[in-house]
Amino acid sequence: MTGVPDSPVEKLADQLFRRESGRMTAILLGRFGPAAVDDVEDIVQESLLRACRTWPWKGIPDNPAGWLWRVAERLALDRLRRSDRTGTDVMLSEVGDQWIPVDLLVADEELRLLFLCCDPVNGPETSVPLTLRLACGFSTREIAAALLLDEATAAQRISRGKARLRKLGAVEVTALPGGDVAERLRPVLNTLYLLFNGGYGGNDQSRWIREELCVEATRLSLVLTRNPTTATPEVHALAALFHLLTARLPARQVVGELVDLEHQDRGLWDGRLIGTGLRHLGRSKGASAPTVWHLLAGIAAEHALAARWADTDWQSILNYYDQLVLISDDPVVALNRSVAVAQVSGPEAGLSAVPDGAALQEYHLFHATRARYLRDLGRLAEADVALDLAIHLAPNEAVRRHLKRQAPTRL
Amino acid sequence: MGQFMLLLHDDATDDAELSAAEMQEIIARYRAWSQKWRESGHLTGGEKLTDDPGRIIRSGASGQGMIVSDGPYSETKDVIGGYFLIIADDYAAAETIARGCPHAERGKPIEIRQIQTMD
């Protein structure tokens, strides 16, 4: 009865405060320069806080974003006047009076903020928390919880990122990234993918789905698709992937238990997100060569289009995986390919397609996947051993329970 | 049946560290609460007071006339942040309504006072 929507699609539509927090941060940073990041954060926080302290009495205004903006504008002007008087804050006093936000400007500034947060100089361990902070309005505590860091570490990474931001001259961010857009986009896309995977992965110790990360990564991918400069086929492919995977979240966790793709109730998949994902996939064509995102989105789309697990077009999926292993050296990709191989050519072929080597020895799904092929081949003793290893390596209780339900000889 | 005032004691600094999502959640909870009791006819009004300490006026020592100073809350962080007007059968019923208010659920005090009628 909280009035807070539950489904991912509603969350996408309803993250007003996170979205406006990111937008206001983006615009104000564009105006005042990255050096003013602390002032900007204060203004944004204060604007949201005033809404939080006023709306419960007055009701939610017709144009909530506009309301927030008017407050932010007033606070920023107050600060300007104060800094003019004391003369201590040159940076703010240099701003002219024409900074009132224009809708058209918002998209550019949001984009610029993303590029700032994901600047390659940061590296993912800083760019992910910094993006969550500045573009999504996450508190330090929320970032720590989402990224499974302790609060001190999260705080440290955020302040490190902000320190780098302050050093960036305003000049470097006055224009959208020029030159090779695909090249400049790469760290941004990688950051968003890490953000998404952090939520979707299911490989973490405590909570195994952190839906808010998936939702935020999806929202930010749309910031990229909406701007003509950055709406490259690759970006549409990433947006497609995010939508198609997020669509499955309602079926992936049922009363606290992990449900794998084969056993998910596909009726719970979110049809609107699938539709949006497929539209982005359509617009992802035209790349000179398919990227990792194209191929992963293609696989996700095959699953989305199959009404039942039994209807899955495994040959198409295998074709995607065959291309994927050529451009990705991720052993998990090779492991996932073996599933498609097994579906097309049987468990013997699947088992042979499992990548060997040390890289996956500590990965529970490596052993769980092998266990499954061994079971299907009737080699139950070996399957038991592999499954025990998988259970032993399981990163959390939900995954452990899920694996135990698959025990071949102990059902 | 009587009219009651819910005085919401508040410490604005409590909220300083809230995240964007938490603030949105709080607003959503208030909306659900106020909508419920407004539709039932129990919640009849309310206003938010500004977060400054306000003013207090009292008569000074003899010959000094009135003295105006900062409000009673200038020394503490606790202020009356706002009020709601409700209609309830008695204090117990008023308590029930106040108990579900997000303000109380967040651990902030609500003072309940009955409004004196003329009869």
Short mmCIF file of C-alpha atoms in Angstrom, two decimals:
data_model
loop_
_atom_site.label_atom_id
_atom_site.label_comp_id
_atom_site.label_asym_id
_atom_site.label_seq_id
_atom_site.Cartn_x
_atom_site.Cartn_y
_atom_site.Cartn_z
CA MET A 1 0.00 0.00 0.00
CA THR A 2 2.95 2.30 -0.32
CA GLY A 3 1.99 3.41 -3.79
CA VAL A 4 5.44 2.41 -5.00
CA PRO A 5 5.20 0.39 -8.18
CA ASP A 6 6.69 -3.06 -8.28
CA SER A 7 7.22 -4.12 -11.85
CA PRO A 8 10.41 -3.17 -13.66
CA VAL A 9 8.50 -1.35 -16.35
CA GLU A 10 6.74 0.83 -13.80
CA LYS A 11 10.02 1.47 -12.05
CA LEU A 12 11.50 2.62 -15.33
CA ALA A 13 8.72 5.13 -15.64
CA ASP A 14 8.70 6.10 -12.03
CA GLN A 15 12.28 6.85 -11.05
CA LEU A 16 11.46 10.55 -11.09
CA PHE A 17 13.80 11.54 -8.28
CA ARG A 18 16.74 9.52 -9.54
CA ARG A 19 16.20 10.78 -13.05
CA GLU A 20 15.78 14.41 -12.08
CA SER A 21 18.68 14.15 -9.65
CA GLY A 22 20.87 13.04 -12.55
CA ARG A 23 19.47 15.69 -14.86
CA MET A 24 19.86 18.55 -12.42
CA THR A 25 23.39 17.42 -11.62
CA ALA A 26 24.16 17.27 -15.32
CA ILE A 27 22.81 20.73 -16.10
CA LEU A 28 24.36 22.42 -13.08
CA LEU A 29 27.71 20.77 -13.72
CA GLY A 30 27.50 21.96 -17.31
CA ARG A 31 26.87 25.48 -16.06
CA PHE A 32 29.27 25.69 -13.16
CA GLY A 33 31.92 23.29 -14.37
CA PRO A 34 33.10 20.01 -12.88
CA ALA A 35 35.11 21.87 -10.23
CA ALA A 36 31.81 22.84 -8.58
CA VAL A 37 30.72 19.24 -8.12
CA ASP A 38 30.27 19.58 -4.35
CA ASP A 39 28.16 22.74 -4.66
CA VAL A 40 26.13 21.08 -7.37
CA GLU A 41 25.47 18.02 -5.25
CA ASP A 42 24.36 20.25 -2.36
CA ILE A 43 21.93 22.16 -4.55
CA VAL A 44 20.43 19.01 -6.02
CA GLN A 45 20.10 17.36 -2.62
CA GLU A 46 18.48 20.46 -1.14
CA SER A 47 16.00 20.71 -4.03
CA LEU A 48 14.90 17.10 -3.62
CA LEU A 49 14.74 17.55 0.12
CA ARG A 50 12.43 20.54 -0.18
CA ALA A 51 10.13 18.46 -2.33
CA CYS A 52 10.29 15.68 0.22
CA ARG A 53 9.36 18.12 3.00
CA THR A 54 6.66 20.02 1.10
CA TRP A 55 4.84 17.61 -1.20
CA PRO A 56 3.45 15.49 1.63
CA TRP A 57 1.35 18.54 2.58
CA LYS A 58 0.77 20.23 -0.74
CA GLY A 59 0.45 17.17 -2.90
CA ILE A 60 2.62 16.34 -5.88
CA PRO A 61 2.73 19.28 -8.28
CA ASP A 62 1.43 18.89 -11.83
CA ASN A 63 4.91 19.34 -13.18
CA PRO A 64 7.16 17.78 -10.54
CA ALA A 65 10.35 18.15 -12.56
CA GLY A 66 9.59 21.81 -13.22
CA TRP A 67 8.96 22.35 -9.51
CA LEU A 68 12.31 20.80 -8.63
CA TRP A 69 13.98 22.90 -11.28
CA ARG A 70 12.58 26.17 -9.96
CA VAL A 71 13.91 25.35 -6.50
CA ALA A 72 17.31 24.36 -7.87
CA GLU A 73 17.43 27.57 -9.89
CA ARG A 74 16.67 29.69 -6.83
CA LEU A 75 19.24 27.85 -4.70
CA ALA A 76 21.89 28.23 -7.37
CA LEU A 77 21.21 31.95 -7.70
CA ASP A 78 21.37 32.32 -3.90
CA ARG A 79 24.72 30.67 -3.95
CA LEU A 80 25.91 32.89 -6.78
CA ARG A 81 24.94 36.00 -4.86
CA ARG A 82 26.59 34.75 -1.73
CA SER A 83 29.79 33.93 -3.54
CA ASP A 84 29.77 37.32 -5.28
CA ARG A 85 29.57 39.03 -1.94
CA THR A 86 32.32 37.09 -0.25
CA GLY A 87 34.44 36.85 -3.35
CA THR A 88 35.66 33.45 -2.23
CA ASP A 89 34.04 31.48 -4.96
CA VAL A 90 35.22 32.73 -8.31
CA MET A 91 34.03 29.64 -10.10
CA LEU A 92 30.35 30.29 -9.44
CA SER A 93 30.51 34.02 -10.11
CA GLU A 94 31.73 33.47 -13.65
CA VAL A 95 28.42 32.07 -14.72
CA GLY A 96 26.15 34.29 -16.73
CA ASP A 97 22.44 34.74 -16.24
CA GLN A 98 21.30 32.68 -19.21
CA TRP A 99 21.68 29.33 -17.52
CA ILE A 100 18.02 28.53 -16.98
CA PRO A 101 17.53 25.01 -18.26
CA VAL A 102 16.05 24.38 -21.63
CA ASP A 103 14.65 20.96 -22.40
CA LEU A 104 16.80 20.57 -25.46
CA LEU A 105 19.85 21.21 -23.38
CA VAL A 106 19.01 18.49 -20.89
CA ALA A 107 19.78 15.59 -23.18
CA ASP A 108 23.19 16.98 -24.09
CA GLU A 109 24.08 17.69 -20.50
CA GLU A 110 22.98 14.26 -19.29
CA LEU A 111 25.15 12.79 -21.96
CA ARG A 112 28.10 14.93 -21.01
CA LEU A 113 27.73 13.88 -17.39
CA LEU A 114 27.81 10.23 -18.45
CA PHE A 115 30.97 10.80 -20.43
CA LEU A 116 32.50 12.62 -17.47
CA CYS A 117 31.67 9.81 -15.04
CA CYS A 118 32.87 7.12 -17.43
CA ASP A 119 36.02 8.89 -18.50
CA PRO A 120 38.61 6.16 -19.10
CA VAL A 121 40.88 7.85 -16.58
CA ASN A 122 38.50 6.61 -13.89
CA GLY A 123 38.47 2.91 -14.59
CA PRO A 124 35.36 0.87 -13.81
CA GLU A 125 35.90 0.67 -10.08
CA THR A 126 35.44 4.42 -9.91
CA SER A 127 33.20 5.06 -12.89
CA VAL A 128 30.43 2.71 -11.73
CA PRO A 129 30.00 4.26 -8.27
CA LEU A 130 30.48 7.77 -9.65
CA THR A 131 27.75 7.20 -12.25
CA LEU A 132 25.41 5.87 -9.58
CA ARG A 133 26.10 8.91 -7.45
CA LEU A 134 25.93 11.74 -9.98
CA ALA A 135 23.65 10.37 -12.67
CA CYS A 136 21.31 8.31 -10.49
CA GLY A 137 21.25 10.10 -7.12
CA PHE A 138 22.29 7.05 -5.10
CA SER A 139 23.48 7.71 -1.54
CA THR A 140 26.81 6.31 -0.45
CA ARG A 141 24.98 3.68 1.55
CA GLU A 142 22.91 2.62 -1.46
CA ILE A 143 26.01 2.44 -3.63
CA ALA A 144 27.81 0.33 -1.05
CA ALA A 145 24.84 -2.03 -0.85
CA ALA A 146 24.41 -2.22 -4.61
CA LEU A 147 28.05 -2.88 -5.37
CA LEU A 148 28.69 -5.05 -2.31
CA LEU A 149 31.31 -2.70 -0.92
CA ASP A 150 31.63 -1.48 2.61
CA GLU A 151 30.56 2.11 3.01
CA ALA A 152 34.05 3.43 3.63
CA THR A 153 35.33 1.92 0.37
CA ALA A 154 32.35 3.22 -1.57
CA ALA A 155 32.84 6.69 -0.07
CA GLN A 156 36.52 6.58 -0.96
CA ARG A 157 35.86 5.66 -4.59
CA ILE A 158 33.23 8.35 -4.95
CA SER A 159 35.47 11.04 -3.52
CA ARG A 160 38.36 9.86 -5.69
CA GLY A 161 36.11 10.16 -8.74
CA LYS A 162 34.90 13.58 -7.69
CA ALA A 163 38.47 14.73 -7.09
CA ARG A 164 39.34 13.80 -10.68
CA LEU A 165 36.21 15.52 -11.86
CA ARG A 166 37.17 18.75 -10.12
CA LYS A 167 40.48 18.75 -11.92
CA LEU A 168 38.89 18.51 -15.34
CA GLY A 169 38.78 21.95 -16.88
CA ALA A 170 35.46 23.27 -18.09
CA VAL A 171 36.95 23.47 -21.57
CA GLU A 172 37.11 19.73 -21.92
CA VAL A 173 33.41 19.34 -21.36
CA THR A 174 31.96 22.26 -23.25
CA ALA A 175 31.57 20.17 -26.37
CA LEU A 176 30.19 16.72 -26.85
CA PRO A 177 32.84 14.16 -27.49
CA GLY A 178 34.12 14.61 -30.97
CA GLY A 179 36.27 12.36 -33.07
CA ASP A 180 35.52 8.69 -33.15
CA VAL A 181 32.21 8.41 -31.32
CA ALA A 182 32.41 4.63 -31.10
CA GLU A 183 35.81 4.89 -29.47
CA ARG A 184 34.63 7.49 -26.96
CA LEU A 185 31.50 5.47 -26.24
CA ARG A 186 33.32 2.28 -25.35
CA PRO A 187 34.10 3.10 -21.70
CA VAL A 188 30.57 4.46 -21.27
CA LEU A 189 29.00 1.28 -22.61
CA ASN A 190 31.31 -0.88 -20.56
CA THR A 191 30.39 1.05 -17.42
CA LEU A 192 26.68 0.67 -18.13
CA TYR A 193 27.12 -3.03 -18.82
CA LEU A 194 28.97 -3.51 -15.53
CA LEU A 195 26.24 -1.57 -13.79
CA PHE A 196 23.60 -3.78 -15.36
CA ASN A 197 25.45 -7.00 -14.73
CA GLY A 198 25.99 -6.02 -11.12
CA GLY A 199 22.23 -6.09 -10.77
CA TYR A 200 21.48 -9.09 -12.96
CA GLY A 201 24.45 -11.33 -12.28
CA GLY A 202 23.12 -13.43 -9.47
CA ASN A 203 26.65 -14.22 -8.41
CA ASP A 204 26.84 -12.14 -5.32
CA GLN A 205 26.89 -13.05 -1.71
CA SER A 206 23.74 -11.55 -0.35
CA ARG A 207 21.07 -10.39 -2.72
CA TRP A 208 21.35 -11.97 -6.09
CA ILE A 209 19.19 -9.63 -8.09
CA ARG A 210 19.48 -5.92 -7.55
CA GLU A 211 16.82 -4.75 -9.90
CA GLU A 212 17.46 -1.06 -9.32
CA LEU A 213 20.85 -1.40 -11.03
CA CYS A 214 19.25 -3.00 -14.08
CA VAL A 215 16.65 -0.25 -14.19
CA GLU A 216 19.20 2.55 -13.90
CA ALA A 217 21.51 1.05 -16.52
CA THR A 218 18.55 0.71 -18.87
CA ARG A 219 17.48 4.29 -18.24
CA LEU A 220 20.99 5.60 -18.92
CA SER A 221 21.25 3.56 -22.11
CA LEU A 222 18.16 5.45 -23.28
CA VAL A 223 19.92 8.75 -22.63
CA LEU A 224 22.44 7.57 -25.23
CA THR A 225 19.83 6.35 -27.72
CA ARG A 226 17.93 9.64 -27.58
CA ASN A 227 20.84 11.76 -28.69
CA PRO A 228 21.61 11.61 -32.42
CA THR A 229 25.35 11.87 -31.78
CA THR A 230 25.45 8.79 -29.62
CA ALA A 231 22.53 6.77 -30.98
CA THR A 232 24.87 4.40 -32.76
CA PRO A 233 23.85 0.87 -33.73
CA GLU A 234 26.03 -0.39 -30.88
CA VAL A 235 24.15 1.75 -28.36
CA HIS A 236 20.79 0.52 -29.63
CA ALA A 237 22.10 -3.04 -29.30
CA LEU A 238 23.04 -2.41 -25.67
CA ALA A 239 19.65 -0.83 -24.95
CA ALA A 240 17.99 -3.84 -26.60
CA LEU A 241 19.97 -6.23 -24.44
CA PHE A 242 19.08 -4.37 -21.24
CA HIS A 243 15.38 -4.25 -22.05
CA LEU A 244 15.18 -7.88 -23.09
CA LEU A 245 16.95 -9.09 -19.96
CA THR A 246 15.08 -6.77 -17.59
CA ALA A 247 11.83 -8.11 -19.06
CA ARG A 248 12.65 -11.50 -17.55
CA LEU A 249 13.31 -10.26 -14.02
CA PRO A 250 9.76 -10.82 -12.72
CA ALA A 251 10.07 -14.51 -13.60
CA ARG A 252 13.64 -14.91 -12.45
CA GLN A 253 12.97 -14.54 -8.78
CA VAL A 254 9.84 -16.18 -7.44
CA VAL A 255 9.23 -16.03 -3.70
CA GLY A 256 12.91 -15.57 -3.06
CA GLU A 257 13.98 -18.52 -5.18
CA LEU A 258 16.10 -18.36 -8.28
CA VAL A 259 14.35 -19.71 -11.36
CA ASP A 260 16.46 -20.56 -14.39
CA LEU A 261 15.45 -19.70 -17.93
CA GLU A 262 14.16 -23.18 -18.66
CA HIS A 263 11.71 -23.14 -15.77
CA GLN A 264 10.62 -19.53 -15.82
CA ASP A 265 6.92 -18.75 -16.21
CA ARG A 266 7.17 -16.82 -19.46
CA GLY A 267 3.79 -15.28 -18.81
CA LEU A 268 5.53 -13.18 -16.17
CA TRP A 269 7.93 -11.68 -18.69
CA ASP A 270 7.23 -8.04 -19.32
CA GLY A 271 5.82 -7.74 -22.83
CA ARG A 272 6.28 -3.98 -23.02
CA LEU A 273 9.98 -4.22 -22.20
CA ILE A 274 10.39 -7.01 -24.75
CA GLY A 275 8.66 -4.84 -27.35
CA THR A 276 10.97 -1.90 -26.60
CA GLY A 277 13.97 -4.22 -26.65
CA LEU A 278 13.02 -5.60 -30.05
CA ARG A 279 12.53 -2.09 -31.43
CA HIS A 280 16.03 -1.13 -30.31
CA LEU A 281 17.35 -4.35 -31.78
CA GLY A 282 15.79 -3.33 -35.09
CA ARG A 283 17.57 0.01 -34.90
CA SER A 284 20.88 -1.64 -34.02
CA LYS A 285 21.37 -2.77 -37.60
CA GLY A 286 23.89 -0.92 -39.72
CA ALA A 287 26.99 -1.58 -37.66
CA SER A 288 29.98 -2.48 -39.81
CA ALA A 289 30.32 -5.66 -37.79
CA PRO A 290 28.13 -7.00 -34.99
CA THR A 291 29.47 -6.11 -31.57
CA VAL A 292 29.27 -8.16 -28.38
CA TRP A 293 26.10 -6.22 -27.51
CA HIS A 294 24.50 -7.09 -30.85
CA LEU A 295 25.16 -10.78 -30.38
CA LEU A 296 24.09 -10.88 -26.74
CA ALA A 297 20.93 -8.94 -27.62
CA GLY A 298 20.30 -11.34 -30.50
CA ILE A 299 20.47 -14.28 -28.10
CA ALA A 300 18.21 -12.52 -25.60
CA ALA A 301 15.73 -11.81 -28.39
CA GLU A 302 15.65 -15.49 -29.44
CA HIS A 303 14.72 -16.41 -25.89
CA ALA A 304 12.17 -13.61 -25.69
CA LEU A 305 10.49 -14.78 -28.89
CA ALA A 306 10.19 -18.42 -27.86
CA ALA A 307 6.80 -19.02 -26.27
CA ARG A 308 8.16 -22.04 -24.40
CA TRP A 309 11.64 -23.34 -23.62
CA ALA A 310 10.95 -26.21 -26.02
CA ASP A 311 10.29 -23.70 -28.82
CA THR A 312 13.72 -22.08 -28.51
CA ASP A 313 15.58 -21.74 -31.80
CA TRP A 314 18.86 -23.16 -30.55
CA GLN A 315 20.51 -23.21 -33.96
CA SER A 316 20.12 -19.42 -34.23
CA ILE A 317 21.40 -19.00 -30.71
CA LEU A 318 24.38 -21.21 -31.49
CA ASN A 319 25.12 -19.08 -34.55
CA TYR A 320 25.25 -16.00 -32.34
CA TYR A 321 27.52 -17.77 -29.87
CA ASP A 322 29.82 -18.94 -32.67
CA GLN A 323 30.33 -15.30 -33.65
CA LEU A 324 30.56 -14.21 -30.04
CA VAL A 325 33.45 -16.50 -29.15
CA LEU A 326 35.40 -15.02 -32.06
CA ILE A 327 35.30 -11.51 -30.59
CA SER A 328 35.06 -12.20 -26.86
CA ASP A 329 37.68 -14.02 -24.82
CA ASP A 330 35.32 -14.31 -21.85
CA PRO A 331 35.36 -18.01 -20.82
CA VAL A 332 31.80 -17.62 -19.49
CA VAL A 333 30.67 -16.90 -23.05
CA ALA A 334 32.30 -20.15 -24.18
CA LEU A 335 30.60 -21.98 -21.33
CA ASN A 336 27.22 -20.55 -22.30
CA ARG A 337 27.87 -21.53 -25.90
CA SER A 338 28.18 -25.14 -24.76
CA VAL A 339 24.53 -24.99 -23.63
CA ALA A 340 23.48 -24.11 -27.17
CA VAL A 341 25.76 -26.82 -28.54
CA ALA A 342 24.17 -29.38 -26.21
CA GLN A 343 20.69 -28.32 -27.28
CA VAL A 344 21.58 -28.64 -30.95
CA SER A 345 23.84 -31.70 -30.90
CA GLY A 346 23.26 -33.45 -27.58
CA PRO A 347 24.99 -33.62 -24.19
CA GLU A 348 28.11 -35.37 -25.50
CA ALA A 349 28.82 -32.43 -27.82
CA GLY A 350 27.90 -29.99 -25.05
CA LEU A 351 30.37 -31.60 -22.69
CA SER A 352 33.13 -31.38 -25.31
CA ALA A 353 32.29 -27.74 -25.90
CA VAL A 354 32.80 -26.83 -22.24
CA PRO A 355 35.96 -24.73 -22.17
CA ASP A 356 38.77 -26.22 -20.15
CA GLY A 357 41.48 -24.41 -18.35
CA ALA A 358 41.81 -22.88 -14.95
CA ALA A 359 39.75 -19.77 -15.54
CA LEU A 360 36.42 -21.34 -14.63
CA GLN A 361 37.45 -23.82 -11.94
CA GLU A 362 36.14 -21.54 -9.21
CA TYR A 363 32.93 -20.70 -11.06
CA HIS A 364 29.94 -22.64 -9.75
CA LEU A 365 28.11 -22.63 -13.08
CA PHE A 366 31.07 -24.31 -14.79
CA HIS A 367 30.54 -27.34 -12.56
CA ALA A 368 26.75 -27.08 -12.61
CA THR A 369 26.74 -27.05 -16.41
CA ARG A 370 29.06 -30.05 -16.60
CA ALA A 371 26.91 -31.83 -14.03
CA ARG A 372 23.91 -31.41 -16.25
CA TYR A 373 25.60 -32.91 -19.35
CA LEU A 374 26.99 -35.78 -17.28
CA ARG A 375 23.54 -36.48 -15.85
CA ASP A 376 21.99 -36.45 -19.33
CA LEU A 377 24.67 -38.92 -20.42
CA GLY A 378 23.78 -41.20 -17.51
CA ARG A 379 27.17 -40.69 -15.85
CA LEU A 380 25.47 -40.04 -12.53
CA ALA A 381 28.43 -40.55 -10.20
CA GLU A 382 30.48 -37.96 -12.08
CA ALA A 383 27.47 -35.67 -12.23
CA ASP A 384 27.16 -35.90 -8.45
CA VAL A 385 30.77 -34.91 -7.95
CA ALA A 386 30.46 -31.94 -10.31
CA LEU A 387 27.25 -30.78 -8.68
CA ASP A 388 28.78 -31.04 -5.22
CA LEU A 389 31.58 -28.77 -6.42
CA ALA A 390 29.03 -26.34 -7.83
CA ILE A 391 27.09 -26.30 -4.56
CA HIS A 392 30.30 -25.80 -2.64
CA LEU A 393 31.24 -22.82 -4.83
CA ALA A 394 27.77 -21.27 -4.91
CA PRO A 395 28.02 -17.58 -4.06
CA ASN A 396 24.88 -17.39 -1.97
CA GLU A 397 22.13 -19.43 -0.38
CA ALA A 398 19.56 -18.84 -3.12
CA VAL A 399 21.93 -20.22 -5.73
CA ARG A 400 22.91 -23.09 -3.42
CA ARG A 401 19.27 -24.08 -2.89
CA HIS A 402 18.68 -23.81 -6.61
CA LEU A 403 21.58 -26.16 -7.37
CA LYS A 404 20.51 -28.64 -4.72
CA ARG A 405 17.15 -28.96 -6.40
CA GLN A 406 18.99 -30.28 -9.47
CA ALA A 407 20.75 -33.14 -7.71
CA PRO A 408 20.44 -36.01 -10.18
CA THR A 409 20.48 -38.97 -7.82
CA ARG A 410 19.18 -37.38 -4.65
CA LEU A 411 15.78 -36.13 -5.65
CA MET B 1 -16.63 12.88 17.46
CA GLY B 2 -14.08 15.65 17.70
CA GLN B 3 -11.56 17.63 15.77
CA PHE B 4 -7.91 16.89 16.43
CA MET B 5 -4.68 18.51 15.48
CA LEU B 6 -1.66 16.37 14.68
CA LEU B 7 1.44 18.42 15.42
CA LEU B 8 4.40 16.89 13.63
CA HIS B 9 7.62 17.39 15.53
CA ASP B 10 10.51 17.37 13.19
CA ASP B 11 14.26 17.66 12.97
CA ALA B 12 15.08 18.72 9.45
CA THR B 13 18.68 17.58 9.76
CA ASP B 14 17.43 13.97 10.01
CA ASP B 15 16.63 14.06 6.33
CA ALA B 16 19.85 15.53 5.00
CA GLU B 17 21.38 12.20 4.02
CA LEU B 18 18.34 10.69 2.33
CA SER B 19 18.91 9.42 -1.18
CA ALA B 20 16.79 10.40 -4.16
CA ALA B 21 14.95 7.08 -4.15
CA GLU B 22 14.31 7.23 -0.41
CA MET B 23 12.82 10.70 -0.71
CA GLN B 24 10.53 9.60 -3.51
CA GLU B 25 9.46 6.63 -1.42
CA ILE B 26 8.64 8.90 1.54
CA ILE B 27 6.49 11.13 -0.64
CA ALA B 28 4.69 8.10 -2.03
CA ARG B 29 3.94 6.88 1.49
CA TYR B 30 2.57 10.26 2.55
CA ARG B 31 0.44 10.35 -0.54
CA ALA B 32 -1.02 6.93 0.19
CA TRP B 33 -1.71 7.87 3.81
CA SER B 34 -3.28 11.26 3.14
CA GLN B 35 -5.31 9.96 0.21
CA LYS B 36 -6.73 7.16 2.34
CA TRP B 37 -7.85 9.41 5.20
CA ARG B 38 -8.97 12.27 3.00
CA GLU B 39 -11.22 9.96 1.02
CA SER B 40 -12.68 8.57 4.23
CA GLY B 41 -13.42 12.13 5.37
CA HIS B 42 -11.12 12.00 8.40
CA LEU B 43 -8.34 14.23 7.13
CA THR B 44 -9.65 17.75 6.63
CA GLY B 45 -6.57 19.94 6.30
CA GLY B 46 -2.97 20.61 7.11
CA GLU B 47 -0.08 22.92 6.44
CA LYS B 48 3.66 22.67 6.36
CA LEU B 49 5.45 25.27 8.47
CA THR B 50 8.77 26.67 7.34
CA ASP B 51 11.89 25.13 8.82
CA ASP B 52 13.18 28.35 10.42
CA PRO B 53 12.78 28.82 14.19
CA GLY B 54 10.05 31.49 13.78
CA ARG B 55 9.47 34.34 16.20
CA ILE B 56 8.18 34.57 19.74
CA ILE B 57 6.74 37.68 21.27
CA ARG B 58 6.34 38.16 24.99
CA SER B 59 6.12 41.03 27.41
CA GLY B 60 9.41 42.04 28.90
CA ALA B 61 10.18 43.32 32.37
CA SER B 62 8.05 46.24 33.47
CA GLY B 63 8.44 49.25 31.26
CA GLN B 64 10.15 47.33 28.44
CA GLY B 65 7.00 46.54 26.47
CA MET B 66 6.97 43.56 24.13
CA ILE B 67 10.13 41.68 23.33
CA VAL B 68 10.45 39.76 20.07
CA SER B 69 13.00 37.02 19.82
CA ASP B 70 13.70 33.89 17.80
CA GLY B 71 11.09 31.23 18.28
CA PRO B 72 11.00 28.71 21.07
CA TYR B 73 12.92 26.26 18.93
CA SER B 74 15.99 28.34 18.24
CA GLU B 75 18.05 26.37 20.73
CA THR B 76 16.93 22.94 19.61
CA LYS B 77 16.73 21.19 16.29
CA ASP B 78 13.24 19.99 17.13
CA VAL B 79 10.59 22.15 15.49
CA ILE B 80 6.91 21.77 14.71
CA GLY B 81 7.32 20.98 11.06
CA GLY B 82 3.65 21.10 10.19
CA TYR B 83 0.21 19.97 11.22
CA PHE B 84 -2.73 17.97 10.00
CA LEU B 85 -6.34 18.48 11.01
CA ILE B 86 -8.39 15.34 11.43
CA ILE B 87 -11.82 14.31 12.59
CA ALA B 88 -11.98 11.29 14.88
CA ASP B 89 -14.28 9.73 17.46
CA ASP B 90 -11.81 10.07 20.30
CA TYR B 91 -8.12 10.06 21.10
CA ALA B 92 -7.87 6.33 20.42
CA ALA B 93 -9.23 6.76 16.91
CA ALA B 94 -6.96 9.75 16.32
CA GLU B 95 -4.00 7.68 17.47
CA THR B 96 -4.83 5.00 14.94
CA ILE B 97 -4.72 7.54 12.15
CA ALA B 98 -1.51 9.13 13.41
CA ARG B 99 0.17 5.77 13.90
CA GLY B 100 -0.04 5.02 10.18
CA CYS B 101 1.36 8.40 9.23
CA PRO B 102 4.79 8.01 7.56
CA HIS B 103 6.06 10.68 9.93
CA ALA B 104 5.44 8.43 12.92
CA GLU B 105 6.60 5.35 11.03
CA ARG B 106 9.90 7.09 10.45
CA GLY B 107 10.33 7.49 14.19
CA LYS B 108 9.39 11.15 14.45
CA PRO B 109 7.00 12.29 17.20
CA ILE B 110 3.43 13.36 16.49
CA GLU B 111 1.64 15.34 19.17
CA ILE B 112 -2.12 14.82 19.17
CA ARG B 113 -4.30 17.60 20.59
CA GLN B 114 -8.05 17.83 20.61
CA ILE B 115 -9.57 21.11 19.49
CA GLN B 116 -11.84 22.68 22.11
CA THR B 117 -15.41 23.11 21.03
CA MET B 118 -17.65 25.93 22.21
CA ASP B 119 -20.42 23.82 23.77
#
